[in-house]
XYZ file of C-alpha atoms in Angstrom:
730
model
C -59.548 -6.462 -39.640
C -61.080 -7.925 -36.479
C -64.665 -7.084 -35.672
C -65.611 -6.675 -31.982
C -69.162 -6.845 -30.613
C -70.449 -4.996 -27.563
C -71.482 -6.894 -24.480
C -74.892 -5.248 -24.083
C -75.078 -5.881 -20.342
C -74.678 -2.231 -19.452
C -72.072 -2.880 -16.782
C -69.171 -2.628 -19.184
C -69.936 1.089 -19.850
C -69.141 0.819 -23.511
C -66.079 -1.396 -23.071
C -65.296 -3.713 -25.934
C -66.157 -7.360 -25.428
C -64.567 -10.506 -26.852
C -64.399 -10.879 -30.682
C -67.680 -12.016 -32.201
C -66.127 -13.796 -35.201
C -62.976 -15.561 -36.260
C -60.003 -13.701 -37.661
C -60.083 -13.741 -41.496
C -57.394 -12.512 -43.856
C -54.557 -14.885 -43.019
C -52.011 -14.882 -45.831
C -50.273 -18.113 -46.750
C -47.351 -19.271 -48.874
C -48.220 -21.672 -51.773
C -46.676 -24.989 -50.798
C -47.574 -26.556 -54.193
C -45.199 -24.119 -55.948
C -42.162 -25.040 -53.926
C -40.856 -27.499 -56.520
C -40.997 -24.912 -59.300
C -39.218 -22.364 -57.066
C -40.150 -19.437 -59.251
C -38.894 -15.885 -58.651
C -42.410 -14.852 -57.600
C -42.390 -17.571 -54.941
C -38.986 -16.459 -53.723
C -40.151 -12.826 -53.606
C -43.215 -13.805 -51.568
C -40.964 -15.875 -49.288
C -38.873 -12.768 -48.645
C -41.979 -10.887 -47.494
C -42.879 -13.669 -45.073
C -39.293 -13.801 -43.756
C -39.347 -10.041 -43.184
C -42.651 -10.427 -41.341
C -41.185 -13.230 -39.209
C -38.203 -11.035 -38.282
C -40.552 -8.193 -37.275
C -42.647 -10.597 -35.196
C -39.497 -11.915 -33.479
C -38.292 -8.390 -32.631
C -41.654 -7.294 -31.282
C -42.175 -10.498 -29.254
C -38.730 -10.045 -27.680
C -39.695 -6.545 -26.517
C -43.067 -7.765 -25.230
C -41.341 -10.608 -23.445
C -38.966 -8.194 -21.686
C -41.857 -5.978 -20.575
C -43.859 -8.915 -19.223
C -40.720 -10.292 -17.573
C -40.274 -6.960 -15.776
C -43.854 -7.263 -14.516
C -43.146 -10.763 -13.319
C -39.840 -9.770 -11.674
C -41.436 -6.743 -10.042
C -44.247 -8.907 -8.705
C -41.760 -11.421 -7.322
C -39.745 -8.591 -5.730
C -42.935 -7.061 -4.342
C -43.976 -10.403 -2.889
C -40.533 -10.939 -1.303
C -40.350 -7.350 -0.017
C -43.835 -7.580 1.472
C -42.933 -10.818 3.206
C -39.669 -9.294 4.520
C -41.519 -6.210 5.763
C -43.985 -8.380 7.661
C -41.104 -10.358 9.152
C -39.265 -7.208 10.300
C -42.413 -5.763 11.866
C -42.870 -8.959 13.857
C -39.263 -8.713 15.119
C -39.605 -5.092 16.298
C -40.367 -6.116 19.872
C -37.061 -7.999 19.987
C -35.001 -4.948 19.026
C -33.019 -2.979 21.615
C -32.546 0.611 20.487
C -29.902 2.726 22.286
C -32.248 5.756 22.540
C -35.601 4.021 22.869
C -37.187 2.034 25.670
C -39.933 -0.564 25.567
C -42.900 1.061 23.800
C -45.814 -1.379 24.136
C -48.205 0.775 22.088
C -45.763 0.945 19.216
C -45.084 -2.796 19.427
C -48.772 -3.770 19.373
C -49.478 -1.389 16.481
C -46.667 -2.824 14.422
C -47.813 -6.355 15.194
C -51.248 -5.499 13.777
C -49.639 -4.057 10.654
C -47.490 -7.161 10.360
C -50.569 -9.387 10.400
C -52.300 -7.458 7.603
C -49.131 -7.174 5.512
C -48.522 -10.871 5.937
C -51.930 -11.601 4.406
C -51.156 -9.225 1.551
C -47.853 -10.985 1.100
C -49.703 -14.264 0.635
C -51.897 -12.631 -2.013
C -48.823 -11.312 -3.815
C -47.270 -14.775 -3.732
C -50.392 -16.269 -5.349
C -50.342 -13.514 -7.973
C -46.683 -14.273 -8.759
C -47.494 -17.938 -9.302
C -50.426 -17.136 -11.583
C -48.341 -14.707 -13.626
C -45.672 -17.339 -14.081
C -48.181 -19.933 -15.332
C -50.657 -17.835 -17.299
C -48.492 -15.000 -18.661
C -44.826 -15.943 -18.804
C -45.171 -19.571 -19.899
C -47.081 -18.968 -23.219
C -44.880 -16.136 -24.429
C -41.704 -17.921 -23.347
C -42.746 -21.071 -25.204
C -43.522 -19.064 -28.359
C -40.207 -17.236 -28.153
C -38.011 -20.199 -27.359
C -39.740 -22.862 -29.516
C -41.626 -21.407 -32.475
C -39.394 -18.476 -33.344
C -36.234 -20.550 -32.989
C -37.768 -23.226 -35.213
C -38.334 -20.622 -37.953
C -34.702 -19.502 -37.709
C -33.443 -23.084 -37.858
C -35.560 -23.955 -40.908
C -34.387 -20.786 -42.631
C -30.742 -21.759 -42.204
C -31.389 -25.345 -43.403
C -33.330 -24.078 -46.442
C -30.566 -21.658 -47.360
C -27.990 -24.448 -47.238
C -30.182 -26.780 -49.350
C -30.797 -24.037 -51.927
C -27.072 -23.350 -52.229
C -26.311 -27.059 -52.652
C -28.985 -27.350 -55.374
C -27.575 -24.353 -57.251
C -24.080 -25.843 -57.124
C -25.332 -29.235 -58.395
C -27.194 -27.630 -61.312
C -24.060 -25.655 -62.190
C -21.928 -28.816 -62.340
C -24.598 -30.591 -64.375
C -24.668 -27.725 -66.879
C -20.911 -27.992 -67.392
C -20.937 -31.622 -68.534
C -18.835 -32.036 -71.739
C -20.691 -32.633 -74.989
C -17.889 -34.323 -76.948
C -16.297 -36.544 -74.382
C -18.983 -37.954 -72.198
C -17.961 -39.870 -69.125
C -20.798 -42.018 -68.009
C -19.502 -42.364 -64.514
C -19.132 -38.628 -63.936
C -22.444 -37.977 -65.598
C -24.178 -40.478 -63.345
C -22.610 -38.883 -60.260
C -23.680 -35.398 -61.292
C -27.215 -36.556 -62.052
C -27.383 -38.273 -58.666
C -26.155 -35.103 -56.986
C -28.831 -33.030 -58.741
C -31.482 -35.487 -57.742
C -30.451 -35.501 -54.092
C -30.040 -31.734 -53.755
C -33.329 -30.970 -55.527
C -35.205 -33.427 -53.307
C -33.655 -31.945 -50.181
C -34.436 -28.404 -51.261
C -38.039 -29.296 -52.073
C -38.669 -31.035 -48.776
C -36.967 -28.315 -46.727
C -38.829 -25.586 -48.572
C -42.188 -27.238 -47.960
C -41.538 -27.538 -44.227
C -40.256 -23.965 -44.145
C -43.386 -22.671 -45.905
C -45.565 -24.652 -43.512
C -43.831 -23.139 -40.480
C -44.164 -19.616 -41.873
C -47.861 -20.131 -42.569
C -48.386 -21.504 -39.064
C -46.546 -18.504 -37.598
C -49.300 -16.206 -38.841
C -51.726 -17.952 -36.494
C -49.312 -18.490 -33.602
C -48.399 -14.830 -33.396
C -51.978 -13.920 -32.513
C -52.164 -16.685 -29.911
C -48.747 -15.763 -28.453
C -49.870 -12.178 -27.835
C -53.377 -12.774 -26.587
C -52.797 -15.714 -24.231
C -50.248 -13.896 -21.941
C -52.512 -10.838 -21.701
C -55.496 -13.007 -20.892
C -53.528 -14.773 -18.174
C -52.287 -11.441 -16.752
C -55.784 -9.989 -16.483
C -57.225 -13.113 -14.900
C -54.409 -13.162 -12.321
C -55.020 -9.511 -11.445
C -58.751 -10.064 -11.061
C -58.079 -12.961 -8.728
C -55.580 -10.854 -6.730
C -58.010 -7.962 -6.252
C -60.729 -10.335 -5.148
C -58.449 -11.725 -2.439
C -57.476 -8.181 -1.416
C -61.078 -7.079 -1.032
C -61.686 -9.999 1.277
C -58.732 -9.038 3.519
C -59.301 -5.261 3.663
C -62.388 -5.080 5.916
C -64.084 -2.159 7.651
C -62.345 -2.978 10.932
C -59.016 -2.464 9.214
C -60.181 0.885 7.852
C -61.042 2.084 11.392
C -57.615 0.942 12.609
C -55.895 2.834 9.794
C -57.901 5.975 10.619
C -56.722 5.892 14.242
C -53.125 5.385 13.194
C -53.398 8.279 10.760
C -54.571 10.574 13.578
C -51.601 9.530 15.741
C -49.213 10.174 12.874
C -50.597 13.696 12.417
C -50.099 14.446 16.125
C -46.500 13.269 15.966
C -45.963 15.355 12.836
C -47.221 18.539 14.527
C -44.924 17.907 17.500
C -42.005 17.311 15.133
C -42.681 20.555 13.236
C -42.676 22.507 16.500
C -39.366 20.939 17.510
C -37.886 21.630 14.087
C -38.790 25.314 14.425
C -36.983 25.447 17.778
C -33.919 23.736 16.343
C -33.854 26.067 13.346
C -33.912 29.050 15.685
C -31.050 27.542 17.684
C -29.086 27.000 14.475
C -29.568 30.618 13.427
C -28.398 31.858 16.832
C -25.331 29.627 16.717
C -24.502 30.747 13.189
C -24.510 34.390 14.263
C -22.395 33.656 17.356
C -19.942 31.395 15.513
C -19.441 33.536 12.424
C -16.070 34.975 13.576
C -14.870 31.470 14.449
C -15.303 30.228 10.897
C -11.971 31.805 10.034
C -9.159 29.266 10.404
C -6.970 31.785 12.235
C -9.194 34.159 14.273
C -7.938 37.487 15.549
C -6.315 36.980 18.960
C -7.224 40.515 20.003
C -10.924 39.649 19.778
C -10.520 36.089 21.037
C -7.745 36.160 23.661
C -5.546 33.161 24.375
C -6.473 31.201 27.532
C -3.175 30.385 29.210
C -4.622 28.846 32.377
C -6.198 25.761 30.820
C -5.501 22.291 32.164
C -7.716 20.535 29.605
C -7.757 20.956 25.855
C -9.300 19.166 22.882
C -9.314 19.749 19.147
C -8.012 18.631 15.793
C -4.247 18.627 15.179
C -2.034 17.444 12.349
C 0.560 14.884 13.440
C 3.773 14.378 11.516
C 4.693 10.773 10.701
C 8.069 9.899 9.248
C 7.801 7.873 6.040
C 11.521 7.779 5.269
C 14.853 9.257 6.179
C 13.897 12.731 4.978
C 10.247 12.378 3.971
C 7.214 12.678 6.223
C 3.445 12.781 6.033
C 0.815 14.615 8.077
C -2.329 12.985 9.481
C -5.263 14.930 10.921
C -6.672 13.494 14.143
C -8.644 14.632 17.151
C -6.434 15.148 20.226
C -7.528 15.682 23.816
C -5.959 15.659 27.261
C -7.116 13.246 29.928
C -5.462 13.868 33.256
C -1.727 13.672 32.613
C -2.104 11.877 29.280
C -2.371 13.101 25.718
C -4.916 11.055 23.762
C -5.781 10.862 20.064
C -8.881 9.587 18.308
C -9.406 9.091 14.601
C -12.691 10.118 13.042
C -15.172 7.293 13.449
C -13.364 5.559 16.328
C -15.357 4.807 19.458
C -12.571 5.612 21.920
C -9.207 7.341 21.890
C -5.750 5.877 22.301
C -2.799 6.983 24.410
C -0.231 9.108 22.591
C 2.095 10.153 25.395
C 2.369 10.665 29.140
C 2.785 14.430 29.443
C 3.562 14.581 33.180
C 6.943 16.331 33.507
C 7.184 16.545 29.720
C 8.644 19.414 27.749
C 6.923 21.335 24.962
C 8.455 23.832 22.606
C 7.744 25.486 19.302
C 9.536 24.023 16.304
C 10.163 25.419 12.857
C 8.917 23.040 10.160
C 9.809 23.853 6.596
C 6.361 23.126 5.172
C 3.991 23.894 8.058
C 3.084 26.734 10.433
C 2.107 26.657 14.100
C 4.085 23.493 14.879
C 5.196 22.419 18.342
C 7.015 19.400 19.715
C 6.187 17.427 22.863
C 8.980 15.352 24.430
C 8.290 12.816 27.170
C 9.959 13.085 30.563
C 12.536 10.409 29.692
C 13.242 11.865 26.251
C 12.531 8.554 24.512
C 9.366 9.667 22.750
C 8.442 12.885 20.987
C 5.663 14.084 18.706
C 5.497 17.044 16.330
C 1.980 18.467 16.012
C 0.505 21.334 14.014
C -2.322 23.550 15.257
C -4.850 25.187 12.975
C -4.470 28.736 14.281
C -2.099 30.798 16.339
C -4.639 30.878 19.184
C -4.859 27.071 19.315
C -1.089 26.857 18.919
C -0.411 28.983 22.012
C -3.231 27.414 24.034
C -1.958 23.904 23.374
C 1.570 24.853 24.460
C 0.304 26.580 27.625
C -2.075 23.717 28.459
C 0.614 21.067 28.107
C 2.986 23.204 30.172
C 0.361 23.434 32.911
C -0.305 19.686 32.803
C 3.407 18.877 32.887
C 3.571 20.674 36.252
C 0.751 18.374 37.525
C -1.490 21.325 38.291
C -4.503 19.284 37.188
C -4.257 17.195 40.391
C -5.202 20.153 42.600
C -8.735 21.147 43.576
C -8.785 24.410 41.604
C -6.426 23.749 38.676
C -7.262 26.868 36.654
C -6.790 29.140 39.662
C -3.421 27.564 40.463
C -2.394 27.760 36.823
C -3.251 31.443 36.803
C -1.190 31.947 39.957
C 1.782 30.078 38.482
C 1.608 32.096 35.272
C 1.377 35.303 37.293
C 4.468 34.222 39.201
C 6.204 33.702 35.875
C 5.178 37.222 34.822
C 6.614 38.673 38.029
C 9.813 36.656 37.661
C 11.324 39.156 35.256
C 11.335 41.914 37.908
C 13.563 41.813 41.021
C 11.867 40.515 44.143
C 12.910 41.268 47.767
C 14.937 38.092 48.150
C 16.058 35.050 46.314
C 14.218 32.851 48.794
C 10.833 34.374 47.914
C 11.520 33.969 44.176
C 12.613 30.405 44.802
C 9.369 29.637 46.660
C 7.275 30.870 43.715
C 9.072 28.417 41.440
C 8.415 25.403 43.636
C 5.616 23.078 42.375
C 2.374 23.340 44.309
C 1.482 19.648 44.174
C 3.452 16.496 44.852
C 6.517 18.383 46.061
C 9.363 16.091 46.953
C 11.757 16.574 49.869
C 15.122 18.076 48.931
C 18.112 15.806 48.671
C 21.664 16.919 49.416
C 24.132 16.604 46.557
C 27.763 17.384 45.895
C 29.043 20.470 44.181
C 28.616 18.805 40.807
C 24.837 18.491 41.229
C 22.428 20.277 43.495
C 18.797 20.532 44.584
C 16.661 23.449 43.595
C 14.845 23.052 46.898
C 17.942 23.290 49.132
C 17.211 25.614 52.011
C 19.831 26.952 54.349
C 20.110 29.818 56.759
C 22.617 31.545 54.535
C 20.326 31.198 51.529
C 17.424 32.926 53.227
C 19.521 36.019 53.674
C 21.022 35.886 50.218
C 19.704 38.690 48.067
C 19.145 38.585 44.355
C 21.774 41.232 43.621
C 24.473 39.076 45.171
C 23.735 36.318 42.631
C 22.929 38.019 39.354
C 24.653 41.062 37.979
C 22.284 44.021 37.636
C 21.076 44.924 34.117
C 22.271 41.557 32.836
C 20.670 40.551 29.524
C 19.570 36.964 29.005
C 20.994 35.466 25.845
C 18.683 32.921 24.211
C 20.837 32.239 21.144
C 23.786 29.903 21.257
C 25.973 32.470 19.458
C 25.487 35.251 21.943
C 27.276 38.557 22.627
C 28.379 37.174 25.967
C 30.316 34.384 24.278
C 31.810 36.802 21.767
C 33.277 38.920 24.530
C 34.963 35.988 26.247
C 38.593 35.793 25.205
C 39.033 32.328 26.608
C 36.484 30.764 24.300
C 36.066 30.395 20.550
C 38.166 33.452 19.684
C 41.241 32.218 21.475
C 40.772 28.648 20.405
C 40.519 29.630 16.773
C 38.277 26.678 16.021
C 34.809 28.149 16.033
C 34.486 27.591 12.290
C 36.350 24.268 11.989
C 34.641 20.940 11.506
C 35.238 18.603 14.425
C 34.940 14.868 14.685
C 34.235 14.180 18.366
C 35.687 10.681 18.072
C 38.988 11.696 16.504
C 38.411 9.815 13.240
C 38.699 12.733 10.836
C 41.540 12.902 8.396
C 44.029 15.701 8.123
C 45.445 17.556 11.111
C 45.241 15.989 14.511
C 42.434 17.227 16.752
C 43.314 18.756 20.065
C 40.998 16.302 21.846
C 42.329 13.128 20.219
C 44.780 12.506 23.092
C 42.061 12.952 25.702
C 41.160 9.885 27.750
C 37.469 10.855 28.072
C 35.142 11.337 25.088
C 31.460 11.492 25.971
C 28.804 12.932 23.656
C 25.358 14.181 24.748
C 22.409 15.714 22.891
C 21.504 19.056 24.491
C 19.340 22.079 23.710
C 20.559 25.538 24.653
C 18.078 27.470 26.816
C 20.033 30.631 27.592
C 22.909 32.222 29.444
C 23.446 35.239 31.646
C 26.244 36.831 33.626
C 26.320 36.137 37.376
C 28.195 37.893 40.139
C 29.282 34.856 42.100
C 30.398 31.335 41.262
C 30.729 29.822 44.706
C 27.291 28.233 45.337
C 25.137 25.889 43.221
C 22.206 28.168 44.063
C 23.479 30.481 41.349
C 22.761 27.799 38.745
C 19.275 27.188 40.183
C 18.407 30.884 40.174
C 19.677 31.251 36.599
C 17.525 28.283 35.533
C 14.473 29.833 37.091
C 15.024 33.255 35.542
C 15.693 31.879 32.052
C 12.645 29.588 32.137
C 10.463 32.415 33.429
C 11.719 34.772 30.725
C 11.014 32.177 28.040
C 7.469 31.705 29.322
C 6.838 35.462 29.490
C 8.144 36.211 26.009
C 6.780 32.997 24.399
C 10.240 31.837 23.369
C 9.932 28.122 22.763
C 12.551 27.494 20.112
C 15.807 25.882 21.281
C 19.002 25.153 19.391
C 19.969 21.482 19.482
C 23.670 20.641 19.691
C 26.030 17.852 20.627
C 27.920 18.448 23.888
C 31.332 16.769 23.819
C 32.937 16.307 27.241
C 36.701 15.723 27.226
C 39.482 16.141 29.753
C 40.489 19.442 28.128
C 37.261 21.271 27.369
C 33.514 21.179 26.704
C 32.466 21.643 23.094
C 29.110 22.468 21.532
C 29.099 20.893 18.066
C 26.538 21.411 15.312
C 24.885 17.992 14.741
C 24.508 18.557 10.980
C 27.810 20.145 9.956
C 30.028 18.965 12.865
C 31.253 22.560 13.251
C 32.273 23.578 16.753
C 29.903 26.328 17.863
C 31.415 27.080 21.289
C 34.380 25.794 23.251
C 34.572 25.961 27.043
C 38.010 25.215 28.554
C 37.526 22.730 31.362
C 39.675 24.627 33.932
C 37.360 27.631 33.495
C 34.239 25.551 34.348
C 34.118 26.242 38.079
C 30.586 25.152 38.959
C 27.999 22.767 37.492
C 24.663 21.464 38.754
C 21.451 19.777 37.639
C 17.845 20.456 38.564
C 16.606 18.007 41.185
C 13.008 17.681 40.016
C 13.544 18.180 36.295
C 16.447 15.876 35.434
C 16.682 17.295 31.941
C 17.908 20.722 33.106
C 21.549 21.332 33.937
C 23.941 24.266 33.849
C 27.501 25.334 34.542
C 29.330 28.553 35.375
C 32.270 29.592 33.211
C 34.851 31.943 34.717
C 36.683 34.078 32.166
C 38.910 37.121 32.140
C 37.422 40.279 30.633
C 33.794 40.900 29.718
C 31.690 43.962 30.007
C 34.241 45.530 32.376
C 37.842 45.095 31.290
C 40.649 43.834 33.509
C 38.409 41.763 35.756
C 37.120 38.225 35.822
C 33.499 37.579 34.879
C 31.287 34.528 35.405
C 28.632 33.445 32.922
C 26.060 30.730 33.686
C 24.923 28.552 30.754
C 21.680 26.563 31.005
C 20.847 23.537 28.837
C 18.144 20.909 28.467
C 19.014 17.294 27.729
C 17.118 14.062 27.206
C 16.834 13.304 30.925
C 20.626 13.076 31.189
C 21.426 16.117 33.352
C 22.990 14.079 36.131
C 24.991 12.016 33.627
C 26.399 15.160 32.058
C 27.329 16.634 35.441
C 28.917 13.336 36.472
C 30.810 13.273 33.181
C 32.072 16.830 33.720
C 33.111 15.887 37.265
C 34.923 12.827 35.952
C 36.675 14.955 33.329
C 37.821 17.437 35.975
C 39.067 14.577 38.165
C 40.953 13.057 35.250
C 42.366 16.482 34.375
C 43.303 17.051 38.039
C 45.098 13.721 38.291
C 46.734 14.349 34.946
C 47.952 17.713 36.248
C 49.273 16.028 39.396
C 51.019 13.437 37.255
C 52.463 16.174 35.084
C 53.768 18.086 38.092
C 55.176 14.902 39.596
C 56.847 14.096 36.301
C 58.344 17.588 36.089
C 59.570 17.306 39.686
C 61.108 13.920 38.959
C 62.788 15.337 35.867
C 64.192 18.192 37.974
C 65.504 15.714 40.521
C 67.045 13.662 37.736
C 68.761 16.761 36.381
C 70.126 17.623 39.861
C 71.358 14.088 40.353
C 72.978 14.117 36.934
C 74.711 17.410 37.746
C 75.903 16.059 41.085
C 77.146 12.907 39.376
C 79.082 15.006 36.860
C 80.682 17.026 39.702
C 81.554 13.825 41.526
C 83.087 12.326 38.414
C 85.108 15.491 37.866
C 86.353 15.405 41.448
C 87.330 11.779 41.105
C 89.222 12.569 37.901
C 91.160 15.365 39.689
C 92.086 13.030 42.540
C 93.206 10.416 40.052
C 95.372 12.960 38.284
C 96.939 13.979 41.585
C 97.702 10.392 42.440
C 99.296 9.909 39.022
C 101.416 12.999 39.514
C 102.524 11.802 42.930
C 103.504 8.444 41.471
C 105.515 10.088 38.718
C 107.256 12.381 41.167
C 108.241 9.431 43.310
C 109.589 7.563 40.302
C 111.556 10.577 39.141
C 113.084 11.085 42.553
C 114.265 7.497 42.654
C 115.805 7.694 39.179
C 117.618 10.939 39.874
C 118.757 10.177 43.380
C 122.407 10.743 42.487
C 121.744 14.094 40.841
C 122.468 17.380 42.524
C 120.238 19.444 44.633
C 120.001 22.045 41.934
C 118.685 19.516 39.550
C 116.157 18.341 42.092
C 115.025 21.869 42.591
C 114.719 22.334 38.866
C 112.863 19.073 38.559
C 110.565 19.972 41.404
C 109.773 23.303 39.894
C 109.163 21.649 36.556
C 106.823 19.129 38.181
C 105.008 21.948 39.887
C 104.535 23.525 36.515
C 103.346 20.180 35.133
C 100.553 20.109 37.638
C 99.446 23.478 36.328
C 99.799 22.576 32.664
C 97.660 19.499 32.882
C 98.049 16.114 31.288
C 99.261 17.330 27.900
C 101.900 19.605 29.384
C 103.117 16.882 31.657
C 103.610 14.468 28.780
C 105.530 17.170 26.820
C 107.871 17.793 29.727
C 108.510 14.121 30.151
C 109.430 13.836 26.461
C 111.758 16.811 26.721
C 113.435 15.380 29.801
């Protein structure tokens, strides 16, 4: 045990002072017994080896703890220096929400000066810890303890070699002694015993020395640590003066004032949050009740999150959630975290409609004015779904360019609501459909295409009842009752359920359109059809377009059936794009009128005249309206070309039939002429025979001549065969 004496100065307050005497009781291994290598010596060696292993384990743990102190001090010194550096650079910073605060800058500069001095103190402390604490324990761990382990391994090898040599020496033969082998074995014993003895003595010496070094290795690092700390605190007391304490007191008062102001502001914000939570509680539902939160149909600006469908393959797709907003006539999107949005589509004069997605609800499709770009988006709720469709419809009409866009949008929607009831005249209804901004002057067109803005004196007096049959239902489905009642269409053709290849490449029976010169295919979407009273003016098509579009807007019908329109010289066919089944067939001679919308080039329609309908034994006219991918004029031109080709083909057919009739008349005349010539030839032959007979029978009597003449007269009646018979008889 170590005895400690008290200092006696009174300032230590009973703390223990340095040891008053040396440390007795050090156990040692007997080096003089190493040659004998008795079991008692080996047993004592095992105790010392166990003690050395315990010392090594404990010193490793102490080393790790002191190394953590050293690392922490180094980190503290570096962090303090970095903090001082950052405080000095505060005045160079440019914060987006903060201006130049001179008071704050000067205060931080003062803090930086003090912290910089403390950083220097921490750097000195780190150096002292490295020299006075880490160096002694590291040297003991890396040099002394490793030396013990090395000597232990060498001693174990020497002991094993000595045991093996003794074993070989013990096995020497008694009867047949070989001097050479005996000398080698004796030499081996001598060498191994000498090596074991020397190694064991050095090993014992190292273990004995370890008993002293372990006390030094533990006390020296602690002594160095305490001296370094005392030096550090002395330097700190010199830097922390009374002036610094007054400065810190002032800063503490300022911090308390800022804290009170912050607490007051936090209370206000908490109250605002509570109010907003109460007001927004119904909106937490993903699909709020539209009766409590009505749909705003007059918006010209809209923003919110939508899911966009992206095609990942031929039949597969993925959905991506992004923030969408309208900016003027553009639809923009912005991913979460982006600084600005990107252009998705120009929605001026675009079309928007609801679509039916197999895996999603509330989906709608936006198609650009030229039909080259389209996007399928999904809204979160039915309210957002309808508001987005109405907003994009309003923007597509360029209402946002006016001074009061919401007021004009409300007026346009009100006009659409009134469009389902008869108005005094077609002209007034036509004026309500005309765009309010950027209206373009009407352009005159042929009967194949027409302008919705055409104004004539006759049109102003044209009433609605003269265009549209009263109580006429609008058919929005492509397979409509109107088409079922038309005998000249799919029923008579007998091909409504047959697959059709529009290019005539299908096997089997020959298609009725394979011999047609014209084959043009267009992608169209059926909007609706209705019966009309007249089919003489393109205004009928324009009025039907307006009524169908107004009815769709009123009843929120946005879904349209997409088909392929095949234009041939015989008929117009609506073909299912998936199954190639002919949905409807319109004989080309029955298409009496066709026109396209002047301002919306995607809209076109035609009037089909058929026999029968709602009233039997009279002709009816049905107007069909379609939307295409900005190809309305092309379709009308194609229909016009088909009718021209059919007209010329009909003229050629009639001319061919007339020529055939003339050829038949000429052939008949030629036959009559040939028959007449044959009769004349026969008469000439008879005259020649008569003359010859008269010359040969000149000497005969008159009776014979009379008989011969009568017989010749009979020969002319009998014909050629009778004449030859008479001649043979004569």
